[in-house]
XYZ file of C-alpha atoms in Angstrom:
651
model
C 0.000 0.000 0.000
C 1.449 3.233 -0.968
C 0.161 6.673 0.771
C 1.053 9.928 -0.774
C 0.987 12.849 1.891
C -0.532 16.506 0.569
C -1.065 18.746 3.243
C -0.546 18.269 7.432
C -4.548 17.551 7.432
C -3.305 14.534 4.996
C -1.520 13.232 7.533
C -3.579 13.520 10.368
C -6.120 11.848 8.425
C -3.334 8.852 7.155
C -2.965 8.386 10.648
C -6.380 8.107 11.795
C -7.146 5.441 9.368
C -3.909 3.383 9.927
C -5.155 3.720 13.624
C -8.158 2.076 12.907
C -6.592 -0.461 10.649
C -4.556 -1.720 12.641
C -6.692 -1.677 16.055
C -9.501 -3.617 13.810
C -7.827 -7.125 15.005
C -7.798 -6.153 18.288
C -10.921 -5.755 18.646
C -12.104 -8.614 16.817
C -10.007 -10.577 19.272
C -11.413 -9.478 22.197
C -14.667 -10.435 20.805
C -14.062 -13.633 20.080
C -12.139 -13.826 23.489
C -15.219 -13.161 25.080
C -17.389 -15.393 23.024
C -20.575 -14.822 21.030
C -22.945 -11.548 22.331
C -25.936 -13.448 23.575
C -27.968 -10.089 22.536
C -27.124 -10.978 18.895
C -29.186 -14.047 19.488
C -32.291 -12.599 19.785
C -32.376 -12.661 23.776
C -33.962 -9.369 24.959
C -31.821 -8.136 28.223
C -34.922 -5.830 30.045
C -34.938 -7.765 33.353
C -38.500 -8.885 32.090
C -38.152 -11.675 29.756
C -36.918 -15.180 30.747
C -34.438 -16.412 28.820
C -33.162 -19.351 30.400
C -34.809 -21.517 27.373
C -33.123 -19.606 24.689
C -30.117 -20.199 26.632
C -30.012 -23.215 27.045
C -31.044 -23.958 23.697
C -28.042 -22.358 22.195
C -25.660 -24.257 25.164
C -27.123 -27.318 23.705
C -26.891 -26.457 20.345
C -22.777 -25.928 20.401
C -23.046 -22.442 21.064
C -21.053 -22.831 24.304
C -18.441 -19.581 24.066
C -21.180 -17.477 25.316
C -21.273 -13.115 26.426
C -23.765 -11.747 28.242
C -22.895 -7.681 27.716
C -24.521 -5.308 30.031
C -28.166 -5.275 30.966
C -30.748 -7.246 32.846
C -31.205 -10.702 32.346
C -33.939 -12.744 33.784
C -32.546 -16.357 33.730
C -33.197 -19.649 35.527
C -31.063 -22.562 36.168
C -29.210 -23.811 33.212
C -27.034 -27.002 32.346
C -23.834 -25.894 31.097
C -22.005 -28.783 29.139
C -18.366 -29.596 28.206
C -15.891 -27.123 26.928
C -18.546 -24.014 27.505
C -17.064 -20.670 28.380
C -19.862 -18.103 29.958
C -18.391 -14.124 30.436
C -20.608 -11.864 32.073
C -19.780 -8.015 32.105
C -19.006 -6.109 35.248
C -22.385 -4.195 34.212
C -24.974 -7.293 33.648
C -27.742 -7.745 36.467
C -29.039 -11.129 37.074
C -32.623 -11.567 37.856
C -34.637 -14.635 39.036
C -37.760 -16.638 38.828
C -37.699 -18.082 41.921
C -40.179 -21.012 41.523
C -37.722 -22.400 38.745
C -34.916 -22.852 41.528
C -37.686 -25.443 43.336
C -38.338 -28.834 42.491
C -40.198 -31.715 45.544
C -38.431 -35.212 45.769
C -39.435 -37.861 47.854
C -37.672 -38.790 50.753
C -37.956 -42.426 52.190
C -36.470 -42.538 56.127
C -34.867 -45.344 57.501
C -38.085 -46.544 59.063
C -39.810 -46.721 55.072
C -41.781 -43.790 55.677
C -41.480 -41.311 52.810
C -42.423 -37.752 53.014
C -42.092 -34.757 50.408
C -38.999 -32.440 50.772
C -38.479 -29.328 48.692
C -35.563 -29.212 47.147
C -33.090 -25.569 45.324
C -31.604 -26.631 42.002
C -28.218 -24.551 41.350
C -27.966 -21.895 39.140
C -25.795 -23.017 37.110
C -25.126 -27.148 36.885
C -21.854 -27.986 35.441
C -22.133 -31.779 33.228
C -18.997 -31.624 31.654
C -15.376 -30.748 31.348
C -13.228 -27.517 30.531
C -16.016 -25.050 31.862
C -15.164 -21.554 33.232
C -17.675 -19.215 34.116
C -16.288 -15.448 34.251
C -17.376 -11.679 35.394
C -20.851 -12.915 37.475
C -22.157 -10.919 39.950
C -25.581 -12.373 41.991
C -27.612 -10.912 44.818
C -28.505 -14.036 46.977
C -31.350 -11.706 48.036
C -32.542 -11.293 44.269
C -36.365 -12.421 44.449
C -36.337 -13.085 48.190
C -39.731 -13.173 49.787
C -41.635 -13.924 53.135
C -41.265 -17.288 52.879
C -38.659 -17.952 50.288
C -35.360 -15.874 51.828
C -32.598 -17.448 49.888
C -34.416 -18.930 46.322
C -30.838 -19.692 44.905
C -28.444 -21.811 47.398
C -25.691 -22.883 45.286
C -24.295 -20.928 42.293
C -22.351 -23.047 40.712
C -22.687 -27.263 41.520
C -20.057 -29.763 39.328
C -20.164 -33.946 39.853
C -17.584 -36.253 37.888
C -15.782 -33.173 35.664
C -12.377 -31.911 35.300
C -11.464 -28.656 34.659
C -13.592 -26.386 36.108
C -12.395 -22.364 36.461
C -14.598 -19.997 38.320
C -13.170 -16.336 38.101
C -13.874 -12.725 38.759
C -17.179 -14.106 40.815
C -18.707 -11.814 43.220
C -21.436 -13.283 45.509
C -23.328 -10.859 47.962
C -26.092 -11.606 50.288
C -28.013 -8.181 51.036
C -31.168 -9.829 52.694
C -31.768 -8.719 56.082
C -32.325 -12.303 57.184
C -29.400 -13.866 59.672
C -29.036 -17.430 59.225
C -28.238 -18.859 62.550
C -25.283 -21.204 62.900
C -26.450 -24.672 62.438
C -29.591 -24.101 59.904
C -29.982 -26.406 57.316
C -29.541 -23.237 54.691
C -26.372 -23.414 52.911
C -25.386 -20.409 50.613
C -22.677 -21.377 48.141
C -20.689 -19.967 45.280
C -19.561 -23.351 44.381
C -19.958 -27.120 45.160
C -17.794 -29.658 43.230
C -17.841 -33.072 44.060
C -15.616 -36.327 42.814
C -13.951 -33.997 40.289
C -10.433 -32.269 39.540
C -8.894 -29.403 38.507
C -11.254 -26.987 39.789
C -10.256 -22.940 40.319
C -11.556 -20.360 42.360
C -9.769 -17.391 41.947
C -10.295 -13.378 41.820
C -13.692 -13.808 43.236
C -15.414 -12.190 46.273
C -18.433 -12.948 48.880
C -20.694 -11.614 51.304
C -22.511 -12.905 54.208
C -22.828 -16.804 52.365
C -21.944 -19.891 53.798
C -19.210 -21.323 51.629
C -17.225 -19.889 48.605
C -16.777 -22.945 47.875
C -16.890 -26.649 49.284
C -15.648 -29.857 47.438
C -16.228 -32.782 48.207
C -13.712 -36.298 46.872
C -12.131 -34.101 44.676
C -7.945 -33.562 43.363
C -6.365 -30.899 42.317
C -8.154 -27.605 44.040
C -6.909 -24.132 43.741
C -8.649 -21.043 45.674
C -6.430 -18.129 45.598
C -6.689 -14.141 45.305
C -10.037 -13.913 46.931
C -12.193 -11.777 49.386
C -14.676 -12.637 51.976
C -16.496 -10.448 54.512
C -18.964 -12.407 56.538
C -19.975 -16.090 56.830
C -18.662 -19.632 57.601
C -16.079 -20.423 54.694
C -14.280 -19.604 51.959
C -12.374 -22.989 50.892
C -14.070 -26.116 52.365
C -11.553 -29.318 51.305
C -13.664 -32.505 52.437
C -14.226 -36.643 52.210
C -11.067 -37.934 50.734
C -10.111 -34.689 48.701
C -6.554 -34.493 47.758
C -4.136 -31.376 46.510
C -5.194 -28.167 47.908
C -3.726 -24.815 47.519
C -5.314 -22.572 48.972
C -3.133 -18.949 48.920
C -3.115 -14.904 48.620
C -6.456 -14.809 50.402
C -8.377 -11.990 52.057
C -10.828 -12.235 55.128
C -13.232 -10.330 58.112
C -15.429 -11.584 60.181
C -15.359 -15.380 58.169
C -15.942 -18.082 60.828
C -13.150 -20.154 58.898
C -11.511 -18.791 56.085
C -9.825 -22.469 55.155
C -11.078 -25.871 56.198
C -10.183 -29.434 55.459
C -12.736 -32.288 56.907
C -11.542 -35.389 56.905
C -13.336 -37.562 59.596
C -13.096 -36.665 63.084
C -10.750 -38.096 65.412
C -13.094 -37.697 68.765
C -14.740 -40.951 69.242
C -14.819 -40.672 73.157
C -17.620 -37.687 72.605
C -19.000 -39.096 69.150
C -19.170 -42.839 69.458
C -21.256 -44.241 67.552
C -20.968 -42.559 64.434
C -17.491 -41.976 64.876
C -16.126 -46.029 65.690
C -14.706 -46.357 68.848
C -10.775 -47.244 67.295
C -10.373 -44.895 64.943
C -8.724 -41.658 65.621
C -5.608 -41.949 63.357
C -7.127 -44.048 60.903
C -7.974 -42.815 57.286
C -7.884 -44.053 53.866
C -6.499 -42.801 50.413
C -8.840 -43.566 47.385
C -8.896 -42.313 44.117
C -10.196 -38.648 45.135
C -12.602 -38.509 41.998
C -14.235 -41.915 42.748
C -17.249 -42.311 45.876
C -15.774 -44.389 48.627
C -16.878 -47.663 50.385
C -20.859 -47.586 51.185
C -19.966 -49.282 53.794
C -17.158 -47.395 55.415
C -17.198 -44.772 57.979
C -17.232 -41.220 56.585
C -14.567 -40.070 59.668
C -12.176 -42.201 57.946
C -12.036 -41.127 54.683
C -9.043 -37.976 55.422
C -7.849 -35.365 52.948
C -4.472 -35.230 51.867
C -1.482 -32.608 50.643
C -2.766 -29.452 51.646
C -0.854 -26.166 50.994
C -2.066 -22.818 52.991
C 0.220 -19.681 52.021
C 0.123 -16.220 52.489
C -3.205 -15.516 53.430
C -4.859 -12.598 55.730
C -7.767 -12.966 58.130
C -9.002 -10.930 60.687
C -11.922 -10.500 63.447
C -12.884 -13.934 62.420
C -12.977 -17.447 64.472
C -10.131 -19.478 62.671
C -8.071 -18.449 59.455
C -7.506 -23.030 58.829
C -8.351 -25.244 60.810
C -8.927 -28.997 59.685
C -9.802 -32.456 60.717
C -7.309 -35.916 59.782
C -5.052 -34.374 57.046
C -2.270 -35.820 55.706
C 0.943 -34.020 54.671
C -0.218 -30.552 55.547
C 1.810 -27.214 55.434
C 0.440 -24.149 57.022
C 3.383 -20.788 55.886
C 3.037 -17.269 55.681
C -0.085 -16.449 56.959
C -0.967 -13.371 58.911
C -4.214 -13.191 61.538
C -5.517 -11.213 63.812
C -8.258 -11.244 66.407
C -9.349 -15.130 66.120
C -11.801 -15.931 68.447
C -10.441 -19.078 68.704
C -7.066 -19.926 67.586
C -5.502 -18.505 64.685
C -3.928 -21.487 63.049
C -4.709 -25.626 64.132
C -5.613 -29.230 63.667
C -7.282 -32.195 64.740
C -6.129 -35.739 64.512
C -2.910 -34.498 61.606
C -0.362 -35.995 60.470
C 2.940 -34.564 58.786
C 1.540 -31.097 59.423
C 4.150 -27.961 59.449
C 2.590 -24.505 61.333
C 6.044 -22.710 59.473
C 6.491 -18.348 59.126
C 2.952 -17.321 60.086
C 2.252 -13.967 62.083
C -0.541 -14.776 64.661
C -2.059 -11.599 66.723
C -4.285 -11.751 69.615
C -6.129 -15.317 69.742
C -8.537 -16.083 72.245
C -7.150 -19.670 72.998
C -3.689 -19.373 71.348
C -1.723 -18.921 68.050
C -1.573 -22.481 67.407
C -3.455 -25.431 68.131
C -3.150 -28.995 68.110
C -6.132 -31.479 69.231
C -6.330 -35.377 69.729
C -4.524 -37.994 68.024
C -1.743 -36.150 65.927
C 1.945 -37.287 65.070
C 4.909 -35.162 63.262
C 4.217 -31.921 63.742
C 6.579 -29.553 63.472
C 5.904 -25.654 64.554
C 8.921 -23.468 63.294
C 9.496 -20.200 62.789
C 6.697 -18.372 63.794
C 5.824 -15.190 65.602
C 2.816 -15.217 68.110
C 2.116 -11.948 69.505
C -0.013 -10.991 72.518
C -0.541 -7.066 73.313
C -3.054 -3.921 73.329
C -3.355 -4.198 69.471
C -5.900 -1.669 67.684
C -8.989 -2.741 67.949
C -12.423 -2.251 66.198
C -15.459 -3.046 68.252
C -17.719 -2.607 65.398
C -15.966 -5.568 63.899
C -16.888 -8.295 66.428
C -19.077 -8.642 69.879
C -16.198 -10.142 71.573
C -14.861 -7.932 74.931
C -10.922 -6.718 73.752
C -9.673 -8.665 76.412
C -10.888 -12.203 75.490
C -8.773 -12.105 72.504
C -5.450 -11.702 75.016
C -4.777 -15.854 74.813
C -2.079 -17.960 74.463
C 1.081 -18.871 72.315
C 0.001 -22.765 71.761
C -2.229 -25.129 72.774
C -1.739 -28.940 72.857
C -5.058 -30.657 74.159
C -7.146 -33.378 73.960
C -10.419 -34.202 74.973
C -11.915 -37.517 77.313
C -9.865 -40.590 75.899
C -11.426 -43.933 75.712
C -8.973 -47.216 75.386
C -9.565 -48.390 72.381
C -7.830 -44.655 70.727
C -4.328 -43.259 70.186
C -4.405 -39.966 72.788
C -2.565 -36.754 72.111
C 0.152 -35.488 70.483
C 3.648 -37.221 69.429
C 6.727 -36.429 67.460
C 5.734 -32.744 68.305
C 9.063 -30.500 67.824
C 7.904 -26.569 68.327
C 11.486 -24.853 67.595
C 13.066 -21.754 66.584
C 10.045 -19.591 67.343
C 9.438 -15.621 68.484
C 6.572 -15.978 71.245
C 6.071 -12.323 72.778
C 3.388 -10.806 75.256
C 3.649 -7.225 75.657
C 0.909 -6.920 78.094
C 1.440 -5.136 81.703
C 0.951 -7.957 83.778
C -0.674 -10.634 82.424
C 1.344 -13.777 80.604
C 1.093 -16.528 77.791
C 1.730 -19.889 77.775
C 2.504 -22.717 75.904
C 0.423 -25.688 76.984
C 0.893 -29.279 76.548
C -1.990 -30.504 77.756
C -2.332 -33.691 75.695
C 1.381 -34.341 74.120
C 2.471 -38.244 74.092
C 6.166 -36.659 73.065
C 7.075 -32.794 72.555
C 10.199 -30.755 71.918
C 10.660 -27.338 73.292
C 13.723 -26.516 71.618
C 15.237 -22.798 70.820
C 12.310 -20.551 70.858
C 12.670 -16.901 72.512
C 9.741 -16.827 74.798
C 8.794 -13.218 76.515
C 6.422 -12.668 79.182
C 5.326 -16.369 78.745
C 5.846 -19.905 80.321
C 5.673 -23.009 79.168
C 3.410 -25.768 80.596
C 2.932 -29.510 81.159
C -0.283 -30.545 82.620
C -3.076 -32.924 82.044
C -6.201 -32.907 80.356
C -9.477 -32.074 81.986
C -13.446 -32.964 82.344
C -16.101 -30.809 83.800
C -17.719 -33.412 86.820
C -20.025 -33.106 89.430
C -18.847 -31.566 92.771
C -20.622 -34.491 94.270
C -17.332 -36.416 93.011
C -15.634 -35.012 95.981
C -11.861 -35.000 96.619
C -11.043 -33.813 92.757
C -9.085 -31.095 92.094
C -10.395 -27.851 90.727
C -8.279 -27.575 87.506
C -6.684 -24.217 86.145
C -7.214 -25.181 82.947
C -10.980 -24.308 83.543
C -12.893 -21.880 81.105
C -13.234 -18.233 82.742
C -17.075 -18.815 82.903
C -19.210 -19.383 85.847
C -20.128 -23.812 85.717
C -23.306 -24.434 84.630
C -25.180 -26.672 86.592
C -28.239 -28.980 86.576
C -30.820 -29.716 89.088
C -29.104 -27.402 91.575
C -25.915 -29.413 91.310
C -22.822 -27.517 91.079
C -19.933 -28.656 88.392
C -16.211 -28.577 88.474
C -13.360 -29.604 86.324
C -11.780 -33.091 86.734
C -8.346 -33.931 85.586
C -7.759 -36.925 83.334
C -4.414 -37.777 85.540
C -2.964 -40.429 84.131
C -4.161 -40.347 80.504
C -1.306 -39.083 79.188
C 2.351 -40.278 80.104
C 4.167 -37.712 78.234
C 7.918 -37.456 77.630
C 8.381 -33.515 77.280
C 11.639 -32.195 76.231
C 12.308 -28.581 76.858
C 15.870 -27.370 76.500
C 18.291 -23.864 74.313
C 15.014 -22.005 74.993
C 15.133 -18.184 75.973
C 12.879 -16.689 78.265
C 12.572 -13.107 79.425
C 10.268 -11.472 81.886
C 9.222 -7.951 81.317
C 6.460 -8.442 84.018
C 5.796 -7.667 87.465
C 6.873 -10.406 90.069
C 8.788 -13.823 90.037
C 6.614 -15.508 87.091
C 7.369 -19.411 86.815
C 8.921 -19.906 82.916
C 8.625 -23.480 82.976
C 6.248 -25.925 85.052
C 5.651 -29.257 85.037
C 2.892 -30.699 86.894
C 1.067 -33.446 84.981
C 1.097 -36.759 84.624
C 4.427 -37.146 82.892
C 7.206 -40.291 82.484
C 10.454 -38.308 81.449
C 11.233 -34.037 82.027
C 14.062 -33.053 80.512
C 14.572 -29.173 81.013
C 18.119 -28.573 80.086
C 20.194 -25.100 78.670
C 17.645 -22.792 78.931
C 18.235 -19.060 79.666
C 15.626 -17.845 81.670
C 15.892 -13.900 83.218
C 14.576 -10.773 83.594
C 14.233 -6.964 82.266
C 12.419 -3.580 82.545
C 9.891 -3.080 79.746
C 10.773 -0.491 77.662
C 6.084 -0.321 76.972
C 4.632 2.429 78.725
C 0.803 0.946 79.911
C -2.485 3.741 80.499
C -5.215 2.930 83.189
C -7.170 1.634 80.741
C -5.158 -0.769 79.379
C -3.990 -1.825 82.553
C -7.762 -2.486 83.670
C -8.858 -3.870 80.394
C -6.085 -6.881 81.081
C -8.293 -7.349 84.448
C -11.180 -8.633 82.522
C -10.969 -12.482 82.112
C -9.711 -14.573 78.887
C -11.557 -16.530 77.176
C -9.311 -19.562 78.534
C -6.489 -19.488 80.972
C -3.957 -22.016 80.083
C -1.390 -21.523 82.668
C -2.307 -19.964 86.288
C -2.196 -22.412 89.120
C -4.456 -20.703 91.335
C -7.502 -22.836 91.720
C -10.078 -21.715 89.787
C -12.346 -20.323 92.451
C -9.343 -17.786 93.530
C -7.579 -17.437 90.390
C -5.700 -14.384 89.760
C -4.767 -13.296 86.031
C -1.067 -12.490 86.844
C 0.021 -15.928 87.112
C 2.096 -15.160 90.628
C 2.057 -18.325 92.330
C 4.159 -20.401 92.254
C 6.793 -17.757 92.213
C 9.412 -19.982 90.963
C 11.383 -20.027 87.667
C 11.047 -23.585 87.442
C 8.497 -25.748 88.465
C 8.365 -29.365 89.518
C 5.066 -30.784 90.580
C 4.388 -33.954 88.592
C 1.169 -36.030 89.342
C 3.335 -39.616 88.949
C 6.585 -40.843 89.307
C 9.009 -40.332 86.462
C 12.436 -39.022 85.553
C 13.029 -34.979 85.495
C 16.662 -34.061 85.032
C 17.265 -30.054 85.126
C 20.469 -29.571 83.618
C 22.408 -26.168 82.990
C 20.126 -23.440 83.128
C 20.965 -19.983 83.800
C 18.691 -18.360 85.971
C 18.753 -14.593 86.974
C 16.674 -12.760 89.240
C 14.031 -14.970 90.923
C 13.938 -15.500 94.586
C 13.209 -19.032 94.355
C 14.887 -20.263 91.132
C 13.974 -24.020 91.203
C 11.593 -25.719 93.102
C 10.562 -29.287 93.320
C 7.581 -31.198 95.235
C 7.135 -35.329 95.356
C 4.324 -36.750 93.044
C 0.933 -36.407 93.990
C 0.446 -39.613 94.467
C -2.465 -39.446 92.052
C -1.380 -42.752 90.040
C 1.260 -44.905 92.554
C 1.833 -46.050 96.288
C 5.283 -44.574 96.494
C 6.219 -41.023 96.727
C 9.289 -41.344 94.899
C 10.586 -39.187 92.263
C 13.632 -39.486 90.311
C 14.849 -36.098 90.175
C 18.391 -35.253 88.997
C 19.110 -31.094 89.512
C 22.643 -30.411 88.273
C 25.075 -28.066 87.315
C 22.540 -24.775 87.037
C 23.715 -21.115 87.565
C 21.009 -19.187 90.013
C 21.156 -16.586 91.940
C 17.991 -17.780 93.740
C 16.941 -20.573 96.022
C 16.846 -24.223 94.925
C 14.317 -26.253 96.693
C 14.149 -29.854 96.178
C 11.786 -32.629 98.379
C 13.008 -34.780 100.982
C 14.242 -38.327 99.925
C 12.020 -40.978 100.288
C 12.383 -42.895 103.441
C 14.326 -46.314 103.322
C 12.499 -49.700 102.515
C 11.145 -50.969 105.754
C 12.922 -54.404 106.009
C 11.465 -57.652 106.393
């Protein structure tokens, strides 16, 4: 093409048109990016006209690369098959019929009696593979009524596909209506089940249940999205396999990442969970239904990856039930109202470089039957942290918990009980309240390391589970491990907590630690006085300085309010005291059973009594004899060991 320039208006023109020429392709790209305008099919977009038949139609038909462009489109459920591709603009409004969501089935019970139940179909019912649905936004409250809050439950529901991308899907719930925890109702962007491949990513949700839930699947990515309100954003359950879960955002989300494989609590939920196993699962082919006749608590999920999320003013950022192979690195959360980070019944599991800030219970939690877990490299942090009331209607100072919890619940024979193989090492765990400590509680831990973690303002803990009993079961002791809440009681019968002495031998290991108090008083740093078969508490640096924190009134009452839990006072729970005074001794040895404690080569500066040792309890043998080796420490304080036993009385 040859272009011969007259005049400067020649040009300007010239360049217009080559503008356009070349820019033509673009544009035709884009368009066929975006698939076929559904307008150009006839389909009127005024809000008024269903079009969910000529949709479908043209889904069925092979027209499956489909754009809706703005406007208001009144659609029902659809099928969407193999290898569609659906693109909504950020400007198109959905609208509903709401009796086309509701179909009746009939139910037959257990008993043969059969009874109608309504039923929600989901919006949009994936059948095949290589489907992504892009650019939706949906009102859950679109053609709410009376007695019809929530028409549309599920967005988007997959069974038996691969390849399944969900993007740039926003999901609000403006209806006045609060669903109550434990209501049938569940709200979900998606619900994929026995499939792989599946992405959830650049999308966003209000006030719903799940963003999305699958169920036996392989393969699961959620990453990049938002959440304000509601239970869940990634729910990884039955058998699933491969999750990675990462770059998330969340407020005021119950559980922003959760993995159910089976729980590992028979002693509360025998039968349905079989008495025998809490560390049993089994790995299937993720995209195939298990055994009908095998217990869903055993089915696991396996190889999950949580990275670099954010949650706040929520209850947990992930939490799970009998994973396998599960890594847990570079989250941040504040203001959990339970724990920020934990799991039940694990196995393989690394907590590793996560930032945890103000839990109720404590930064990291481990419950029941678990094995090889390895916390590393984390920084738990307890202080007056800005807070928003608006954002929760918890009290500030419940959220002033703990570093980490190991516990356990009642234990029944036939189970594996607690913790093992537990190594929590090379850790920052700092409280930078007035006058009011952390801890790090082994409640429940068959065999735990303690092993070069710098530990301020906090103590570390061995001690034995607990029950709540009658006080007619006199003669008990009143455990510190008690909930700050006043017991409930039944038919005028008061209720106390119980010990479980003797449930849980451990073998605890605490030694190279670093522990600084910034506090008031001669805090203990290190007790141990559970039920426990070997002590060692060897190197560890334990001393004192002046705070360089300046505290106001306020603050300073605010930390007289009472936690949520209290994981490491040894006051008895009817004259507790928050400041953890008693026993004022750097290290504490109070064990409820015979065993070995050797405290070896510890440097400790600045507390009156620096060691002090009592005989066992008696709790679990005849003899009062503990083997108790206290060597080569540096103190500048008292050591105070018990008498020896008396000699054997000879025949």
């Amino acid at each position: 093409m040859t272009i011969h320039l007259r005049s400067a208006s020649s040009l300007s023109t010239c360049i217009l048109i080559l503008a356009c020429y070349c820019m033509a392709p673009l544009f035709s790209t884009t368009a066929a990016a975006n698939g076929i305008d559904v307008q150009t099919l006839g389909i009127t977009a005024d809000g008024k006209t269903d079009i969910t038949s000529a949709i479908q139609t043209a889904l069925d038909s092979g027209k499956t690369d489909l754009y809706f462009p703005p406007g208001d489109y009144l659609l029902g459920p659809l099928k969407v098959p193999a290898e569609s591709h659906l693109v909504f603009s950020k400007k198109a409004r959905i609208q509903i019929s709401p009796a086309s969501f509701l179909y009746t089935e009939v139910v037959t019970n257990p008993d043969g009696k059969k009874y109608k139940a309504t039923r929600r179909k989901p919006f949009f019912n994936v059948t095949g593979n290589r489907v992504s649905i892009e650019g939706l936004s949906y009102d859950l409250n679109t053609g709410s009524t009376d007695k019809n809050h929530f028409p549309v439950w599920v967005i988007v529901y997959a069974k038996g596909i691969s390849d399944l991308t969900l993007r740039d899907i926003h999901i609000t719930n403006t209806s006045p209506q609060e669903r109550k925890r434990g209501e049938r109702t569940r709200l979900q962007l998606a619900h994929v089940e026995n499939s792989r491949n599946i992405l959830l990513a650049d999308s966003s949700a209000m006030r719903i249940s799940d963003m999305i839930r699958t169920d036996y699947c392989a393969n699961v990515t959620v990453r990049g999205n938002r959440m304000i309100g509601g239970s869940s954003m990634t729910v990884f359950a039955n058998g699933s396999e491969n999750l990675r879960h990462h770059d998330n955002w969340s407020r005021k989300v119950g559980y922003q990442c959760v993995w159910r494989g089976g729980s590992p609590d028979p002693s509360r939920k025998h039968p349905r969970v079989p008495h025998g196993t809490a560390n049993l699962v089994y790995r299937d082919v993720p995209d195939a239904p298990p055994p009908a006749n095998r217990p869903a608590h055993t089915n696991g999920v396996f190889d999950v990856l949580i990275q670099n999320n954010y949650a706040e003013y929520g209850t947990v950022l992930c939490w799970g039930n009998k994973g396998r192979q599960t890594i847990i690195d570079g989250n941040i959360a504040r203001f959990m109202w339970d724990y920020s980070y934990g799991s039940e019944g694990g196995e393989n599991l690394i907590f590793s470089n996560n930032i945890s800030i103000n839990s109720s219970v404590a930064g990291f939690m481990v419950m029941y039957w678990s094995e090889k877990v390895l916390i590393t490299g984390n920084l738990v942090i307890v202080r007056h942290e800005p807070f928003d009331p608006a954002l929760t209607k918890q009290k500030e100072s419940a959220y002033f918990g703990q570093f980490v919890r190991l516990h356990h619940g009642p234990h029944n024979p036939e189970d594996k009980y607690g913790a093992g193989s537990v190594a929590i090492t090379g850790n920052l765990f700092i409280n930078e309240l007035a006058d009011r400590p952390s801890g790090i509680s082994i409640e429940a831990g068959r065999d735990v390391l303690v092993s070069g973690n710098k530990i301020i303002n906090g103590l570390v803990r061995k001690h034995d589970e607990i029950n709540l009993v009658k006080e007619s079961d006199a003669n008990r002791d009143m455990d510190e491990f008690a909930a700050q809440r006043v017991f409930p009681k039944e038919n005028g019968v008061a209720y106390r907590m119980l010990r479980y002495a003797g449930a849980d031998a451990s073998r605890v290991t605490v030694t190279g630690n670093e522990f600084i108090l910034r506090q008031p008083g001669d805090k203990p740093a290190i007790l141990i006085d559970g039920t426990v078969s070997r002590a060692f508490i060897k190197d560890n640096i334990i001393r004192k300085e002046t705070t360089y924190l300046t505290f106001t009134d306020a603050q300073r009452e605010n930390e007289k309010s009472p936690p949520r839990f209290m994981l490491y006072s040894e006051n008895k729970a009817e004259d507790r005291e928050l400041t953890c005074s008693t026993p004022a001794t750097a290290i504490g040895i109070a064990p409820e059973s015979t065993g070995m404690t050797l405290v070896q080569g510890n440097i400790i500066e600045g507390w009156v009594k620096s060691i002090t040792a009592e005989a066992p309890k008696n709790t679990l043998s005849d003899t009062s004899h503990l083997s108790l080796l206290v060597t080569g420490n540096t103190t500048d304080g008292a050591i105070t060991l018990p008498p020896p036993p008396p000699p054997p009385v000879q025949p």
